[in-house]
Every structure is written in C-alpha cells, then in structure tokens.
C-alpha cells in the first residue's frame, strides 16, 4: 500500500530505506516530528535510473490517460486536504487554514495540467512545394530533476511535477530538507491515483549537495526545474550547462508594493496584509518594500497599523492563529538583522520590531511595520523573507518606477491606483514577470508565474508551464503525387 510508510525514499514505486536518516522538526516548537530517510548520491542514481526506465511507457501513454491520473490525484488531494494540511502545518509552520488553502492551490495545478495534457497540440506548417508535408510535434524533454522549496511544500511540488507528468516526462523530486513529508504524502496519493512505478521518484536528503550533483551530472536527466535562492539557481544553471540540460528557475523576489495618491487606501492596506504576511512573509512574491505617495502615506499607515497589530502570531495548529513561525533560526536572525539595520539608519518601528515576548520557543518574529524606510537600508535592497513591512515615501510616478525597477530582482510587483491609464502605464513599465494591479494575490494555476532579470528563467503555470517540459520536433515528409 503506497501510503503505509511516508518517511522513506520513494523509488521505482516502492518505499526504500537509506543508509541514514535525518530529523524533520516542527518550527513552531523546535520538537522533532519525524525521522526521514536521507538519500545519498547512489540513491539519487537509482531514482534517475528508475525514471529513465519508466520514460518510454509513460511518454507513450496517451495524454488523455495521463490527464485521468492527474485528475484522480487532484480529487484525492482535495478529499484529504485536512490531513495533508495538518502535516504541512507541522513541518512548514503556516497556519492550518492557510495550509489547507495551499493544498487546494496545489491540487489546482494537477487539474490545470490535466487539461493541458489533453491539449498538447503540434502544428501543420505550409510546405514550399506540393510534394511535401511539414509538421511540428511536441514531445516530452525526458527525465526531469525537480528541486522544491520549503515555503510551499505542496504547491511547488505540483506546479513542477504536474506539467512534467502531463507532458509525458518522468521525474526525480528532491523536496526541501525542512518539509519532505508533504512531498512523500503527495507521491503516495499519486500512486493511488494510478501513477505507474518509476514515473515519479522522491528522494529527501538533509544534504542537497551530492544528490544535486548526481541530478546535474547524470546524462539521462534532461531538465532541471528549481525553486529557491538566486545564488543556488545560478549554480544550477552553470552546472547544467555542461550537459546542456534545460533549466527552469524560480528564484528570489523583492517585490515593490506601490500605493498612488488616487488609490483606495483601505483596499491597499488590506492588500498589504495579504501580500506581506501570507506565510509569515516567506513567499517569493511577498511585498518586500512599500512605496507610498507622500500625500497619502500618513493615511495608509493609519489604516495599516491596526491591521498589523491585530494579527495573531503563534503555533499554526492553534485556532485563530494568522501568522506562524519562520522556518528556522537563521530566518529569524536575518529578519532581526534587517530590522536592526533599518532602525539604526533612522526607520521608526510602528508595530512589532522584535521576537514576540509571549512565545518563548519556536522561530517566531512579530509582524512588524516600519515607517521612514530609505532605499539604502537592507530591508529595501534585499529579500527579507519575514513579516516586516518597511514603508518609504515617493513624490512622482517616474521616481517610483525608477526606484521599483532598481536592482537585480524582477519577480512580482504590486500597484494600487484608481486611474486606469496609470495602471496600464506603470504595469507595462515595471520590469517584473507578475504585476498585481489592485490585486495582492495574483497567483493561479492557469497564469504564467516567473521572473524577469535575476528572479528566474522560464515560467510555471499557464500554458507556458507546459512549454518548459516539451521539446519541438520538426518532421518533413516527401510524398508521391
Ligand atoms: C513562491 O513563493 O515561490 C510561490 C508563491 C505563489 O505561488 O504565489
């Protein structure tokens, strides 16, 4: 029975032990949750070989049949959202309601890419002569190495393996070491949905180095898809170049959140809460820096301050908690360093600014609102990945565009305005892959997700999400008249 284990490696349709194990802990308590099999480079090779062996049959399976498996997996995920969400909260920290929301979001990638599996059309190309027929076919790229992050332990898995499997690829998945249990739950459920052995293998490890090297060097792996830091993404792109593997990268963001003078200030403040404090500020598309027109900055802060103050921080399994812990102590220390840097450079703490005194264990940081931020502060230059909202003021559209576009990041940006012309003008000039206009939560399965500049390469979701896993083959045929 596929789901009778859940803490071993999943290779070739069976649970396998590894030479060692590592401990997964609850970030809300610091207590150990599970001992999980720790994949070695040899285990990674076995997983790749299993995926390579499963490739011919899976890629030859009709798209309509692959779609049926994905739809059954979607249904199982939704049916089990409560238990899957609980595991996600225990290992990742986000509050239960948010975790269940992530499970539904994750399932939506299976549903969307099931549809795309049914629509993987080729193209008939007009020939130059009467005796030829020209055709472009779409074919799976082959074995995919997928490396997923801890901040969305379910949705980033399905956003990668959904399109890979829909396209006819087979997969070796290395989930984040902090949150492997959700990924193992998902593969068990996919097996129940009818996924054949070897088509999706999962190899958790506490040390991504050796497993990553095998994925990068093994010639059978034709594609690497990664969500994580820009630094690691650059390393993967460099190493993948040696065997010209296809690469998709979803990397760091540092989203500007711009509030113009003509904006609906209450809507902007509500949007700021959603965008900034979702998953305690640990999403790549979180608003990281706020630019508010000087004429409405006081009104915006007046609206936002009570909303930030009212957020309940705590263990995500408890009723009413809206902001859970950060993933680890390093995450808390980074937030502390950013806030310290800002306040010593003149920013004023309106709410929070420290670890919550009533939470004596776990990786918590209080939701924090800073006024008087300037562009030289670390909070305005680097991705904080925590619950801190620094607010700076601006005077003109041209000025805020220049400030928002400065730097190497280009994942998501947000703007609030009631002027339609301004909305289009600014959205088109922002050098970002995703722009939310009066919308703090633009991510959906059917839209392309990805970054400009150093925030990434390629797109996930949408029809573009399939392209990442398909090659194009051109066939030219001479016929007799
Ligand atoms: C991410 O933070 O990488 C994903 C966020 C989303 O899908 O909205």
PDB file of N, CA, C and O in Angstrom, residues 340-373:
ATOM      1  N   UNK A 340      17.246  45.661  12.583  1.00  0.00           N
ATOM      2  CA  UNK A 340      18.286  46.415  13.299  1.00  0.00           C
ATOM      3  C   UNK A 340      18.941  47.429  12.364  1.00  0.00           C
ATOM      4  O   UNK A 340      19.129  48.594  12.698  1.00  0.00           O
ATOM      5  N   UNK A 341      19.271  46.975  11.157  1.00  0.00           N
ATOM      6  CA  UNK A 341      19.909  47.864  10.180  1.00  0.00           C
ATOM      7  C   UNK A 341      18.982  49.054   9.870  1.00  0.00           C
ATOM      8  O   UNK A 341      19.431  50.195   9.789  1.00  0.00           O
ATOM      9  N   UNK A 342      17.685  48.767   9.718  1.00  0.00           N
ATOM     10  CA  UNK A 342      16.741  49.842   9.376  1.00  0.00           C
ATOM     11  C   UNK A 342      16.607  50.837  10.530  1.00  0.00           C
ATOM     12  O   UNK A 342      16.660  52.056  10.316  1.00  0.00           O
ATOM     13  N   UNK A 343      16.466  50.319  11.749  1.00  0.00           N
ATOM     14  CA  UNK A 343      16.225  51.249  12.872  1.00  0.00           C
ATOM     15  C   UNK A 343      17.486  52.052  13.212  1.00  0.00           C
ATOM     16  O   UNK A 343      17.394  53.227  13.539  1.00  0.00           O
ATOM     17  N   UNK A 344      18.658  51.442  13.045  1.00  0.00           N
ATOM     18  CA  UNK A 344      19.865  52.238  13.323  1.00  0.00           C
ATOM     19  C   UNK A 344      20.091  53.271  12.210  1.00  0.00           C
ATOM     20  O   UNK A 344      20.779  54.260  12.418  1.00  0.00           O
ATOM     21  N   UNK A 345      19.439  53.061  11.055  1.00  0.00           N
ATOM     22  CA  UNK A 345      19.578  54.060   9.974  1.00  0.00           C
ATOM     23  C   UNK A 345      18.403  55.033   9.971  1.00  0.00           C
ATOM     24  O   UNK A 345      18.223  55.778   9.002  1.00  0.00           O
ATOM     25  N   UNK A 346      17.540  54.975  10.977  1.00  0.00           N
ATOM     26  CA  UNK A 346      16.525  56.028  11.121  1.00  0.00           C
ATOM     27  C   UNK A 346      15.084  55.592  10.933  1.00  0.00           C
ATOM     28  O   UNK A 346      14.174  56.415  11.081  1.00  0.00           O
ATOM     29  N   UNK A 347      14.818  54.313  10.610  1.00  0.00           N
ATOM     30  CA  UNK A 347      13.416  53.881  10.469  1.00  0.00           C
ATOM     31  C   UNK A 347      12.759  53.814  11.846  1.00  0.00           C
ATOM     32  O   UNK A 347      13.433  53.594  12.863  1.00  0.00           O
ATOM     33  N   UNK A 348      11.441  54.049  11.864  1.00  0.00           N
ATOM     34  CA  UNK A 348      10.695  54.061  13.126  1.00  0.00           C
ATOM     35  C   UNK A 348       9.806  52.827  13.193  1.00  0.00           C
ATOM     36  O   UNK A 348       9.087  52.519  12.234  1.00  0.00           O
ATOM     37  N   UNK A 349       9.857  52.105  14.336  1.00  0.00           N
ATOM     38  CA  UNK A 349       9.012  50.907  14.485  1.00  0.00           C
ATOM     39  C   UNK A 349       7.604  51.344  14.923  1.00  0.00           C
ATOM     40  O   UNK A 349       7.438  51.941  15.974  1.00  0.00           O
ATOM     41  N   UNK A 350       6.598  51.058  14.076  1.00  0.00           N
ATOM     42  CA  UNK A 350       5.214  51.385  14.460  1.00  0.00           C
ATOM     43  C   UNK A 350       4.533  50.200  15.136  1.00  0.00           C
ATOM     44  O   UNK A 350       3.680  50.365  15.999  1.00  0.00           O
ATOM     45  N   UNK A 351       4.885  48.997  14.682  1.00  0.00           N
ATOM     46  CA  UNK A 351       4.342  47.773  15.303  1.00  0.00           C
ATOM     47  C   UNK A 351       5.463  46.731  15.312  1.00  0.00           C
ATOM     48  O   UNK A 351       6.255  46.670  14.357  1.00  0.00           O
ATOM     49  N   UNK A 352       5.520  45.918  16.333  1.00  0.00           N
ATOM     50  CA  UNK A 352       6.460  44.782  16.382  1.00  0.00           C
ATOM     51  C   UNK A 352       7.900  45.232  16.585  1.00  0.00           C
ATOM     52  O   UNK A 352       8.196  46.024  17.470  1.00  0.00           O
ATOM     53  N   UNK A 353       8.792  44.654  15.755  1.00  0.00           N
ATOM     54  CA  UNK A 353      10.204  45.035  15.839  1.00  0.00           C
ATOM     55  C   UNK A 353      11.041  44.096  16.676  1.00  0.00           C
ATOM     56  O   UNK A 353      12.208  44.383  16.958  1.00  0.00           O
ATOM     57  N   UNK A 354      10.463  42.949  17.098  1.00  0.00           N
ATOM     58  CA  UNK A 354      11.235  42.008  17.922  1.00  0.00           C
ATOM     59  C   UNK A 354      10.564  40.632  17.858  1.00  0.00           C
ATOM     60  O   UNK A 354       9.500  40.489  17.270  1.00  0.00           O
ATOM     61  N   UNK A 355      11.202  39.669  18.530  1.00  0.00           N
ATOM     62  CA  UNK A 355      10.511  38.379  18.700  1.00  0.00           C
ATOM     63  C   UNK A 355       9.344  38.609  19.654  1.00  0.00           C
ATOM     64  O   UNK A 355       9.476  39.395  20.594  1.00  0.00           O
ATOM     65  N   UNK A 356       8.203  37.940  19.460  1.00  0.00           N
ATOM     66  CA  UNK A 356       7.082  38.169  20.381  1.00  0.00           C
ATOM     67  C   UNK A 356       7.438  37.651  21.779  1.00  0.00           C
ATOM     68  O   UNK A 356       7.794  36.476  21.913  1.00  0.00           O
ATOM     69  N   UNK A 357       7.380  38.487  22.802  1.00  0.00           N
ATOM     70  CA  UNK A 357       7.837  38.069  24.142  1.00  0.00           C
ATOM     71  C   UNK A 357       7.054  36.895  24.716  1.00  0.00           C
ATOM     72  O   UNK A 357       7.587  36.110  25.496  1.00  0.00           O
ATOM     73  N   UNK A 358       5.753  36.726  24.306  1.00  0.00           N
ATOM     74  CA  UNK A 358       4.954  35.650  24.918  1.00  0.00           C
ATOM     75  C   UNK A 358       5.270  34.285  24.301  1.00  0.00           C
ATOM     76  O   UNK A 358       4.812  33.263  24.818  1.00  0.00           O
ATOM     77  N   UNK A 359       6.042  34.244  23.199  1.00  0.00           N
ATOM     78  CA  UNK A 359       6.349  32.942  22.580  1.00  0.00           C
ATOM     79  C   UNK A 359       7.807  32.605  22.877  1.00  0.00           C
ATOM     80  O   UNK A 359       8.718  33.157  22.264  1.00  0.00           O
ATOM     81  N   UNK A 360       7.997  31.736  23.838  1.00  0.00           N
ATOM     82  CA  UNK A 360       9.354  31.519  24.341  1.00  0.00           C
ATOM     83  C   UNK A 360      10.103  30.421  23.598  1.00  0.00           C
ATOM     84  O   UNK A 360      11.292  30.240  23.773  1.00  0.00           O
ATOM     85  N   UNK A 361       9.399  29.644  22.744  1.00  0.00           N
ATOM     86  CA  UNK A 361      10.110  28.670  21.915  1.00  0.00           C
ATOM     87  C   UNK A 361       9.551  28.746  20.495  1.00  0.00           C
ATOM     88  O   UNK A 361       8.491  29.329  20.266  1.00  0.00           O
ATOM     89  N   UNK A 362      10.290  28.146  19.549  1.00  0.00           N
ATOM     90  CA  UNK A 362       9.882  28.237  18.147  1.00  0.00           C
ATOM     91  C   UNK A 362      10.500  29.455  17.483  1.00  0.00           C
ATOM     92  O   UNK A 362      11.065  30.334  18.145  1.00  0.00           O
ATOM     93  N   UNK A 363      10.362  29.503  16.136  1.00  0.00           N
ATOM     94  CA  UNK A 363      11.074  30.535  15.358  1.00  0.00           C
ATOM     95  C   UNK A 363      10.159  31.710  15.010  1.00  0.00           C
ATOM     96  O   UNK A 363       9.892  31.966  13.846  1.00  0.00           O
ATOM     97  N   UNK A 364       9.696  32.414  16.036  1.00  0.00           N
ATOM     98  CA  UNK A 364       8.705  33.461  15.779  1.00  0.00           C
ATOM     99  C   UNK A 364       9.331  34.849  15.687  1.00  0.00           C
ATOM    100  O   UNK A 364      10.331  35.145  16.344  1.00  0.00           O
ATOM    101  N   UNK A 365       8.693  35.694  14.860  1.00  0.00           N
ATOM    102  CA  UNK A 365       9.036  37.114  14.838  1.00  0.00           C
ATOM    103  C   UNK A 365       7.722  37.878  14.727  1.00  0.00           C
ATOM    104  O   UNK A 365       6.829  37.491  13.951  1.00  0.00           O
ATOM    105  N   UNK A 366       7.588  38.940  15.475  1.00  0.00           N
ATOM    106  CA  UNK A 366       6.316  39.679  15.498  1.00  0.00           C
ATOM    107  C   UNK A 366       6.079  40.408  14.176  1.00  0.00           C
ATOM    108  O   UNK A 366       7.025  40.980  13.614  1.00  0.00           O
ATOM    109  N   UNK A 367       4.840  40.410  13.667  1.00  0.00           N
ATOM    110  CA  UNK A 367       4.525  41.228  12.494  1.00  0.00           C
ATOM    111  C   UNK A 367       4.964  42.673  12.759  1.00  0.00           C
ATOM    112  O   UNK A 367       4.640  43.244  13.818  1.00  0.00           O
ATOM    113  N   UNK A 368       5.698  43.222  11.814  1.00  0.00           N
ATOM    114  CA  UNK A 368       6.398  44.482  12.069  1.00  0.00           C
ATOM    115  C   UNK A 368       6.109  45.502  10.973  1.00  0.00           C
ATOM    116  O   UNK A 368       6.112  45.167   9.788  1.00  0.00           O
ATOM    117  N   UNK A 369       5.862  46.729  11.400  1.00  0.00           N
ATOM    118  CA  UNK A 369       5.629  47.827  10.462  1.00  0.00           C
ATOM    119  C   UNK A 369       6.645  48.928  10.756  1.00  0.00           C
ATOM    120  O   UNK A 369       6.775  49.380  11.894  1.00  0.00           O
ATOM    121  N   UNK A 370       7.381  49.320   9.712  1.00  0.00           N
ATOM    122  CA  UNK A 370       8.410  50.351   9.870  1.00  0.00           C
ATOM    123  C   UNK A 370       8.049  51.561   9.017  1.00  0.00           C
ATOM    124  O   UNK A 370       7.699  51.419   7.845  1.00  0.00           O
ATOM    125  N   UNK A 371       8.186  52.728   9.575  1.00  0.00           N
ATOM    126  CA  UNK A 371       7.999  53.971   8.796  1.00  0.00           C
ATOM    127  C   UNK A 371       9.381  54.592   8.580  1.00  0.00           C
ATOM    128  O   UNK A 371      10.331  54.300   9.307  1.00  0.00           O
ATOM    129  N   UNK A 372       9.457  55.448   7.556  1.00  0.00           N
ATOM    130  CA  UNK A 372      10.705  56.188   7.321  1.00  0.00           C
ATOM    131  C   UNK A 372      11.804  55.330   6.708  1.00  0.00           C
ATOM    132  O   UNK A 372      12.988  55.586   6.922  1.00  0.00           O
ATOM    133  N   UNK A 373      11.410  54.309   5.923  1.00  0.00           N
ATOM    134  CA  UNK A 373      12.435  53.478   5.272  1.00  0.00           C
ATOM    135  C   UNK A 373      13.071  54.251   4.113  1.00  0.00           C
ATOM    136  O   UNK A 373      12.406  55.065   3.459  1.00  0.00           O
TER     137      UNK A 373
END
